[in-house]
């Protein structure tokens, strides 16, 4: 979720608090004038080594993962959302925040930009909800491309009410607590195939 540092045009410096550099504007996205003020669609904070640490962008930005920069098309989300990206000391993406007219998303990542925690919201015309997913840490020897396994999911939605699911090491829900859209409470215990083996209603 980061931009191409080599193509950035710096416009200012902040010497305090670690000597971070402040930069705005990117190649192909020239500043413009609105109501007599210079404006830019993006704003970047870099450290003393020139590595991106934060990016604020009004367009879908590229990703920086394991030292490689990938095009914006590799990122989910709308083209013109508001993106705030966090990067670690190597410049790799470690999470971020997205907001758009019908919702938003916050995520914090394990190494290799693997989701660790994500919080999302979606709402349109009175339909939608919000959810929190907590993933287990991936195998450190698995390398790039590995996906984290969901271990806990909590959310509410107009389609299913409120629900908490606790998952096993394979990401399969094994205990589900729910108050459905009709206000009916249940507690279910599931086997590895998703079959209910015990239920309290």
C-alpha positions as a printed NumPy array, in Angstrom:
array([[  0.   ,   0.   ,   0.   ],
       [  2.819,   2.394,  -0.783],
       [  4.065,   4.664,  -3.555],
       [  7.182,   4.674,  -5.763],
       [  9.799,   6.658,  -3.808],
       [ 12.066,   7.174,  -6.813],
       [  9.377,   9.164,  -8.637],
       [  8.363,  11.422,  -5.738],
       [  8.918,  15.199,  -5.817],
       [  9.874,  16.542,  -2.389],
       [  8.633,  19.954,  -1.374],
       [  9.554,  20.358,   2.287],
       [ 11.601,  19.185,   5.26 ],
       [ 10.809,  18.63 ,   8.951],
       [ 14.034,  18.35 ,  10.943],
       [ 12.476,  17.516,  14.3  ],
       [ 11.122,  14.198,  15.624],
       [ 13.588,  11.923,  13.874],
       [ 14.285,  14.182,  10.914],
       [ 11.454,  12.921,   8.709],
       [ 11.08 ,  14.4  ,   5.26 ],
       [  7.688,  15.55 ,   4.045],
       [  6.869,  15.078,   0.387],
       [  3.868,  15.6  ,  -1.832],
       [  2.975,  14.929,  -5.438],
       [  4.06 ,  12.099,  -7.739],
       [  5.133,  11.842, -11.36 ],
       [  2.087,  11.835, -13.587],
       [  0.01 ,  13.546, -10.893],
       [  1.019,  17.195, -11.08 ],
       [ -0.156,  19.675,  -8.492],
       [ -3.054,  21.913,  -9.471],
       [ -4.579,  25.139,  -8.201],
       [ -7.933,  25.221,  -6.409],
       [ -9.269,  28.529,  -5.068],
       [ -5.807,  30.035,  -5.457],
       [ -4.053,  27.252,  -3.473],
       [ -1.648,  24.595,  -4.706],
       [ -3.101,  21.127,  -4.08 ],
       [ -1.799,  17.599,  -4.59 ],
       [ -3.634,  14.231,  -4.565],
       [ -1.019,  12.646,  -2.27 ],
       [  1.271,  13.34 ,   0.672],
       [  4.239,  11.163,   1.694],
       [  6.407,  11.052,   4.842],
       [  9.836,   9.45 ,   4.438],
       [ 12.68 ,   8.814,   6.883],
       [ 16.317,   9.977,   6.656],
       [ 17.118,   7.13 ,   4.258],
       [ 14.346,   8.166,   1.874],
       [ 12.107,   5.21 ,   2.723],
       [  8.379,   5.759,   2.843],
       [  6.884,   5.631,   6.351],
       [  3.385,   7.082,   5.736],
       [  1.38 ,   7.791,   2.615],
       [ -1.868,   9.738,   2.373],
       [ -3.452,   9.452,  -1.066],
       [ -6.8  ,  10.268,  -2.666],
       [ -6.279,   7.502,  -5.265],
       [ -5.556,   3.789,  -4.968],
       [ -1.764,   3.664,  -4.386],
       [  0.817,   1.   ,  -5.296],
       [  1.951,  -1.589,  -2.719],
       [  5.441,  -2.084,  -1.298],
       [  5.924,  -5.687,  -0.115],
       [  9.271,  -7.372,   0.588],
       [ 11.095,  -4.474,  -1.056],
       [  9.097,  -4.727,  -4.293],
       [  6.631,  -2.129,  -5.574],
       [  3.439,  -3.473,  -7.155],
       [  0.923,  -1.478,  -9.248],
       [ -2.309,  -0.122,  -7.707],
       [ -4.335,  -2.744,  -9.587],
       [ -2.959,  -5.37 ,  -7.168],
       [ -4.735,  -3.629,  -4.295],
       [ -8.398,  -4.112,  -3.416],
       [-10.548,  -1.053,  -2.808],
       [-12.032,   1.76 ,  -4.886],
       [ -9.934,   3.846,  -7.234],
       [-10.739,   7.165,  -5.551],
       [-10.962,   6.249,  -1.867],
       [ -9.001,   8.023,   0.859],
       [ -5.958,   5.871,   1.715],
       [ -3.606,   6.223,   4.697],
       [ -0.739,   3.698,   4.492],
       [  1.708,   2.732,   7.268],
       [  5.196,   1.437,   6.418],
       [  7.923,  -0.049,   8.625],
       [ 11.615,   0.937,   8.727],
       [ 12.317,  -1.121,   5.574],
       [  9.576,   0.692,   3.643],
       [  7.32 ,  -2.385,   3.54 ],
       [  3.609,  -1.93 ,   4.1  ],
       [  2.409,  -2.802,   7.613],
       [ -1.206,  -1.723,   7.466],
       [ -3.444,   1.152,   6.654],
       [ -6.795,   2.848,   6.624],
       [ -9.273,   3.261,   3.772],
       [-12.496,   5.27 ,   3.722],
       [-14.981,   5.661,   0.868],
       [-18.653,   6.665,   0.469],
       [-20.084,   3.254,   1.458],
       [-17.643,   2.134,   4.135],
       [-14.108,   1.782,   5.333],
       [-11.349,  -0.612,   6.339],
       [ -8.482,  -0.668,   8.86 ],
       [ -5.761,  -3.337,   8.77 ],
       [ -2.487,  -4.17 ,  10.523],
       [ -0.17 ,  -6.698,   8.917],
       [  2.189,  -9.516,   9.783],
       [  5.394,  -9.745,   7.665],
       [  4.928, -10.009,   3.873],
       [  1.785,  -7.788,   4.134],
       [ -0.306, -10.652,   5.521],
       [ -3.411,  -9.373,   7.348],
       [ -3.169,  -9.77 ,  11.121],
       [ -6.156,  -7.694,  12.185],
       [ -8.736,  -6.063,   9.976],
       [-11.796,  -4.04 ,  10.806],
       [-14.284,  -3.211,   8.077],
       [-17.584,  -1.401,   7.64 ],
       [-20.026,  -1.383,   4.738],
       [-23.362,   0.408,   4.548],
       [-25.632,   1.465,   1.722],
       [-29.352,   2.239,   1.717],
       [-29.779,   0.903,   5.254],
       [-28.13 ,  -2.46 ,   4.487],
       [-24.717,  -3.526,   5.76 ],
       [-22.696,  -3.944,   8.912],
       [-19.254,  -4.047,  10.484],
       [-16.792,  -6.802,  11.289],
       [-13.501,  -7.576,  13.009],
       [-11.253, -10.443,  11.89 ],
       [ -8.267, -11.602,  13.962],
       [ -5.873, -13.926,  12.131],
       [ -3.248, -16.258,  13.551],
       [  0.382, -15.522,  12.783],
       [  1.554, -17.389,   9.656],
       [  4.386, -19.918,   9.638],
       [  7.56 , -17.759,   9.507],
       [  9.176, -20.295,   7.151],
       [  6.292, -20.17 ,   4.658],
       [  7.71 , -17.113,   2.863],
       [  5.899, -14.612,   0.607],
       [  2.429, -15.478,  -0.649],
       [  1.303, -17.207,   2.539],
       [ -2.143, -16.357,   3.909],
       [ -3.019, -16.032,   7.571],
       [ -5.664, -18.273,   9.128],
       [ -8.737, -16.609,  10.705],
       [ -8.983, -17.475,  14.414],
       [-11.725, -15.108,  15.637],
       [-14.456, -13.232,  13.779],
       [-16.867, -10.77 ,  15.313],
       [-19.433,  -8.754,  13.446],
       [-22.961,  -7.628,  12.818],
       [-24.93 ,  -7.36 ,   9.592],
       [-28.521,  -6.762,   8.587],
       [-28.492, -10.235,   6.97 ],
       [-27.474, -12.301,  10.026],
       [-27.628, -10.138,  13.157],
       [-24.63 , -10.248,  15.522],
       [-22.15 , -13.131,  15.562],
       [-18.923, -14.258,  17.215],
       [-17.065, -17.226,  15.705],
       [-13.996, -18.909,  17.202],
       [-12.006, -20.954,  14.69 ],
       [ -9.544, -23.828,  14.849],
       [ -5.984, -23.839,  13.498],
       [ -7.343, -24.479,   9.987],
       [ -9.615, -21.426,  10.117],
       [-12.799, -23.5  ,  10.48 ],
       [-15.484, -22.068,  12.844],
       [-15.899, -24.423,  15.82 ],
       [-17.884, -22.302,  18.288],
       [-20.446, -19.765,  17.037],
       [-22.422, -17.411,  19.274],
       [-25.181, -15.558,  17.466],
       [-28.195, -13.339,  17.938],
       [-29.739, -13.491,  14.478],
       [-31.694, -10.876,  12.531],
       [-34.889, -12.064,  14.252],
       [-33.338, -11.654,  17.748],
       [-33.02 , -15.427,  18.27 ],
       [-29.916, -16.315,  20.342],
       [-27.944, -19.525,  19.734],
       [-24.651, -21.117,  20.705],
       [-23.37 , -23.787,  18.322],
       [-20.438, -26.201,  18.541],
       [-19.302, -27.452,  15.134],
       [-17.068, -30.255,  13.95 ],
       [-14.291, -29.857,  11.397],
       [-16.739, -30.273,   8.517],
       [-19.014, -27.488,   9.744],
       [-21.682, -29.841,  11.073],
       [-23.444, -28.806,  14.296],
       [-22.684, -31.343,  17.028],
       [-24.242, -29.392,  19.902],
       [-26.528, -26.398,  20.098],
       [-28.044, -24.244,  22.804],
       [-30.993, -22.174,  21.671]])
